[in-house]
Amino acid sequence: LLTILVIPRFENVIADQIGPDAMPGLTKIILQVSQFIAAHWIAVLSLATTVFFMAVTANKIAIIKRIIYSFLLRTPLIGDCIKKWCVVLFARTFGYLLVCGCSLMESLKMAQKSVDNYQMKDNLTLTINDVQQGMSLSESLHRHNIFPAMAEGLIKIGEESGKLGEMLNKVSSSYEEQLNELITRITSLIEPFLIVFLAVFVGSVVIGLFLPLVSLIQNITG
């Protein structure tokens, strides 16, 4: 909207009063970008829409989704958010099902389906096989490095005390609090970058459009 509706109005004034040869370099760049988008706005909008739907479709393809998740899990802060969120989903579903009286294996399989992280889902498949063969849940989780150490410890205590469902609910509550704190921290880090980006973008447009007008006023008064 800025490039199609606002900037062309200034362009007419600047071109009539100053001429294209006397325009500063920044002004020329802004006007050229505006002219390009105004002339090809259908193509630009179509390209943006196509990219969006391609991204949505790609996210439904298992192989591509695995690649995206593998990349995101290695990303600082974002990877921690994904891991903690998966722990919250798994522990909450697993804990509620156990408290409601479902069997261990049935609850474990249902909780696995609630996790959208392919890496954790694959490891949980191994855990289900281990538990079916007689291995304890906490030992299998530790063996496949699925949960953080604190969560593994709480699950082990819950197994030994016979209160696994209650302990899993505590795990989900604890990691949900940690996740909220992490999201707050990420938001506080992103805000300054967004403010600087908007300030630079808007400032560049304003300076680029008003520099010729300032020169024109100086020439008239000088």
GROMACS .gro file of C-alpha atoms in nm:
model
  222
    1LEU     CA    1   0.000   0.000   0.000
    2LEU     CA    2   0.287   0.236   0.082
    3THR     CA    3   0.462   0.174  -0.248
    4ILE     CA    4   0.145   0.172  -0.460
    5LEU     CA    5  -0.063   0.452  -0.305
    6VAL     CA    6   0.163   0.689  -0.111
    7ILE     CA    7   0.499   0.704  -0.286
    8PRO     CA    8   0.358   0.772  -0.639
    9ARG     CA    9   0.195   1.093  -0.509
   10PHE     CA   10   0.535   1.221  -0.398
   11GLU     CA   11   0.689   1.099  -0.723
   12ASN     CA   12   0.467   1.329  -0.928
   13VAL     CA   13   0.561   1.632  -0.720
   14ILE     CA   14   0.932   1.550  -0.717
   15ALA     CA   15   0.949   1.478  -1.091
   16ASP     CA   16   0.768   1.801  -1.183
   17GLN     CA   17   0.967   2.029  -0.957
   18ILE     CA   18   1.316   1.875  -0.958
   19GLY     CA   19   1.346   1.634  -1.249
   20PRO     CA   20   1.491   1.283  -1.251
   21ASP     CA   21   1.852   1.393  -1.294
   22ALA     CA   22   1.859   1.603  -0.976
   23MET     CA   23   1.714   1.332  -0.751
   24PRO     CA   24   1.934   1.184  -0.474
   25GLY     CA   25   2.033   0.818  -0.512
   26LEU     CA   26   1.816   0.701  -0.222
   27THR     CA   27   1.513   0.871  -0.374
   28LYS     CA   28   1.574   0.704  -0.711
   29ILE     CA   29   1.592   0.358  -0.547
   30ILE     CA   30   1.267   0.412  -0.355
   31LEU     CA   31   1.085   0.537  -0.664
   32GLN     CA   32   1.214   0.250  -0.879
   33VAL     CA   33   1.096  -0.007  -0.624
   34SER     CA   34   0.758   0.164  -0.606
   35GLN     CA   35   0.728   0.170  -0.987
   36PHE     CA   36   0.817  -0.198  -1.013
   37ILE     CA   37   0.563  -0.309  -0.751
   38ALA     CA   38   0.293  -0.082  -0.892
   39ALA     CA   39   0.350  -0.220  -1.242
   40HIS     CA   40   0.371  -0.586  -1.136
   41TRP     CA   41   0.158  -0.597  -0.821
   42ILE     CA   42  -0.047  -0.890  -0.953
   43ALA     CA   43   0.269  -1.094  -1.014
   44VAL     CA   44   0.410  -0.998  -0.672
   45LEU     CA   45   0.084  -1.091  -0.498
   46SER     CA   46   0.062  -1.417  -0.694
   47LEU     CA   47   0.421  -1.506  -0.607
   48ALA     CA   48   0.362  -1.439  -0.236
   49THR     CA   49   0.042  -1.648  -0.241
   50THR     CA   50   0.217  -1.932  -0.425
   51VAL     CA   51   0.506  -1.936  -0.179
   52PHE     CA   52   0.261  -1.943   0.112
   53PHE     CA   53   0.062  -2.237  -0.022
   54MET     CA   54   0.382  -2.421  -0.119
   55ALA     CA   55   0.505  -2.383   0.239
   56VAL     CA   56   0.174  -2.511   0.377
   57THR     CA   57   0.177  -2.807   0.138
   58ALA     CA   58   0.542  -2.887   0.207
   59ASN     CA   59   0.468  -2.894   0.581
   60LYS     CA   60   0.227  -3.183   0.518
   61ILE     CA   61   0.488  -3.395   0.338
   62ALA     CA   62   0.661  -3.624   0.588
   63ILE     CA   63   1.013  -3.607   0.442
   64ILE     CA   64   1.013  -3.228   0.413
   65LYS     CA   65   0.858  -3.195   0.758
   66ARG     CA   66   1.136  -3.409   0.904
   67ILE     CA   67   1.399  -3.188   0.741
   68ILE     CA   68   1.232  -2.871   0.871
   69TYR     CA   69   1.201  -3.012   1.224
   70SER     CA   70   1.561  -3.132   1.218
   71PHE     CA   71   1.673  -2.780   1.128
   72LEU     CA   72   1.448  -2.610   1.383
   73LEU     CA   73   1.561  -2.843   1.664
   74ARG     CA   74   1.920  -2.729   1.605
   75THR     CA   75   1.821  -2.362   1.616
   76PRO     CA   76   1.905  -2.186   1.945
   77LEU     CA   77   1.604  -2.096   2.161
   78ILE     CA   78   1.353  -2.214   1.898
   79GLY     CA   79   1.481  -2.570   1.932
   80ASP     CA   80   1.446  -2.546   2.311
   81CYS     CA   81   1.087  -2.422   2.270
   82ILE     CA   82   0.996  -2.716   2.045
   83LYS     CA   83   1.152  -2.971   2.282
   84LYS     CA   84   0.981  -2.827   2.588
   85TRP     CA   85   0.645  -2.805   2.408
   86CYS     CA   86   0.672  -3.171   2.302
   87VAL     CA   87   0.751  -3.269   2.661
   88VAL     CA   88   0.445  -3.074   2.780
   89LEU     CA   89   0.215  -3.239   2.524
   90PHE     CA   90   0.345  -3.589   2.589
   91ALA     CA   91   0.353  -3.567   2.970
   92ARG     CA   92   0.011  -3.400   2.996
   93THR     CA   93  -0.161  -3.652   2.765
   94PHE     CA   94   0.017  -3.948   2.923
   95GLY     CA   95  -0.053  -3.830   3.278
   96TYR     CA   96  -0.423  -3.756   3.224
   97LEU     CA   97  -0.482  -4.095   3.060
   98LEU     CA   98  -0.310  -4.280   3.347
   99VAL     CA   99  -0.504  -4.083   3.608
  100CYS     CA  100  -0.828  -4.166   3.423
  101GLY     CA  101  -0.750  -4.538   3.451
  102CYS     CA  102  -0.610  -4.625   3.107
  103SER     CA  103  -0.341  -4.891   3.088
  104LEU     CA  104   0.026  -4.799   3.063
  105MET     CA  105   0.071  -4.921   2.705
  106GLU     CA  106  -0.254  -4.764   2.581
  107SER     CA  107  -0.168  -4.432   2.744
  108LEU     CA  108   0.187  -4.442   2.607
  109LYS     CA  109   0.068  -4.503   2.250
  110MET     CA  110  -0.194  -4.226   2.272
  111ALA     CA  111   0.062  -3.984   2.416
  112GLN     CA  112   0.299  -4.065   2.131
  113LYS     CA  113   0.033  -3.957   1.880
  114SER     CA  114   0.003  -3.618   2.050
  115VAL     CA  115   0.369  -3.537   1.976
  116ASP     CA  116   0.438  -3.365   1.643
  117ASN     CA  117   0.816  -3.394   1.668
  118TYR     CA  118   0.925  -3.677   1.438
  119GLN     CA  119   1.251  -3.735   1.623
  120MET     CA  120   1.075  -3.777   1.957
  121LYS     CA  121   0.797  -3.981   1.795
  122ASP     CA  122   1.054  -4.225   1.652
  123ASN     CA  123   1.229  -4.256   1.988
  124LEU     CA  124   0.897  -4.315   2.161
  125THR     CA  125   0.833  -4.605   1.922
  126LEU     CA  126   1.153  -4.761   2.053
  127THR     CA  127   1.038  -4.691   2.408
  128ILE     CA  128   0.704  -4.864   2.345
  129ASN     CA  129   0.892  -5.171   2.220
  130ASP     CA  130   1.121  -5.166   2.525
  131VAL     CA  131   0.828  -5.141   2.768
  132GLN     CA  132   0.651  -5.428   2.591
  133GLN     CA  133   0.963  -5.637   2.643
  134GLY     CA  134   0.966  -5.564   3.016
  135MET     CA  135   1.198  -5.264   3.049
  136SER     CA  136   1.088  -4.984   3.283
  137LEU     CA  137   0.961  -4.661   3.128
  138SER     CA  138   1.219  -4.437   3.293
  139GLU     CA  139   1.505  -4.665   3.191
  140SER     CA  140   1.389  -4.670   2.829
  141LEU     CA  141   1.340  -4.291   2.818
  142HIS     CA  142   1.695  -4.247   2.951
  143ARG     CA  143   1.830  -4.504   2.705
  144HIS     CA  144   1.693  -4.319   2.402
  145ASN     CA  145   1.758  -3.971   2.545
  146ILE     CA  146   1.399  -3.856   2.492
  147PHE     CA  147   1.335  -3.635   2.796
  148PRO     CA  148   1.559  -3.388   2.982
  149ALA     CA  149   1.729  -3.524   3.294
  150MET     CA  150   1.489  -3.352   3.536
  151ALA     CA  151   1.183  -3.499   3.364
  152GLU     CA  152   1.342  -3.845   3.358
  153GLY     CA  153   1.411  -3.820   3.732
  154LEU     CA  154   1.052  -3.723   3.814
  155ILE     CA  155   0.915  -4.003   3.596
  156LYS     CA  156   1.143  -4.253   3.771
  157ILE     CA  157   1.018  -4.133   4.110
  158GLY     CA  158   0.660  -4.163   3.989
  159GLU     CA  159   0.719  -4.520   3.870
  160GLU     CA  160   0.880  -4.626   4.197
  161SER     CA  161   0.609  -4.461   4.410
  162GLY     CA  162   0.317  -4.586   4.200
  163LYS     CA  163   0.204  -4.230   4.120
  164LEU     CA  164   0.329  -4.201   3.763
  165GLY     CA  165   0.020  -4.017   3.638
  166GLU     CA  166   0.042  -3.746   3.904
  167MET     CA  167   0.415  -3.707   3.849
  168LEU     CA  168   0.367  -3.671   3.473
  169ASN     CA  169   0.116  -3.393   3.535
  170LYS     CA  170   0.377  -3.219   3.751
  171VAL     CA  171   0.631  -3.260   3.470
  172SER     CA  172   0.393  -3.100   3.219
  173SER     CA  173   0.315  -2.809   3.454
  174SER     CA  174   0.683  -2.750   3.529
  175TYR     CA  175   0.789  -2.749   3.164
  176GLU     CA  176   0.494  -2.536   3.066
  177GLU     CA  177   0.617  -2.269   3.307
  178GLN     CA  178   0.969  -2.299   3.164
  179LEU     CA  179   0.828  -2.272   2.812
  180ASN     CA  180   0.635  -1.955   2.898
  181GLU     CA  181   0.950  -1.800   3.044
  182LEU     CA  182   1.149  -1.898   2.734
  183ILE     CA  183   0.887  -1.750   2.499
  184THR     CA  184   0.888  -1.429   2.702
  185ARG     CA  185   1.266  -1.414   2.672
  186ILE     CA  186   1.254  -1.472   2.295
  187THR     CA  187   0.989  -1.203   2.256
  188SER     CA  188   1.199  -0.956   2.452
  189LEU     CA  189   1.493  -1.031   2.220
  190ILE     CA  190   1.289  -1.000   1.900
  191GLU     CA  191   1.118  -0.670   1.989
  192PRO     CA  192   1.432  -0.449   1.962
  193PHE     CA  193   1.520  -0.599   1.622
  194LEU     CA  194   1.168  -0.535   1.492
  195ILE     CA  195   1.173  -0.178   1.621
  196VAL     CA  196   1.513  -0.111   1.460
  197PHE     CA  197   1.401  -0.271   1.131
  198LEU     CA  198   1.082  -0.062   1.116
  199ALA     CA  199   1.271   0.253   1.214
  200VAL     CA  200   1.530   0.197   0.939
  201PHE     CA  201   1.265   0.109   0.678
  202VAL     CA  202   1.027   0.395   0.753
  203GLY     CA  203   1.313   0.638   0.814
  204SER     CA  204   1.473   0.552   0.479
  205VAL     CA  205   1.145   0.608   0.294
  206VAL     CA  206   1.079   0.937   0.470
  207ILE     CA  207   1.433   1.066   0.416
  208GLY     CA  208   1.435   0.950   0.054
  209LEU     CA  209   1.109   1.131  -0.023
  210PHE     CA  210   1.179   1.453   0.164
  211LEU     CA  211   1.542   1.507   0.062
  212PRO     CA  212   1.442   1.644  -0.282
  213LEU     CA  213   1.175   1.864  -0.124
  214VAL     CA  214   1.429   2.006   0.121
  215SER     CA  215   1.667   2.078  -0.166
  216LEU     CA  216   1.386   2.245  -0.358
  217ILE     CA  217   1.293   2.464  -0.060
  218GLN     CA  218   1.658   2.563  -0.010
  219ASN     CA  219   1.691   2.658  -0.374
  220ILE     CA  220   1.375   2.870  -0.360
  221THR     CA  221   1.468   3.050  -0.036
  222GLY     CA  222   1.840   3.070  -0.113
   0.00000   0.00000   0.00000
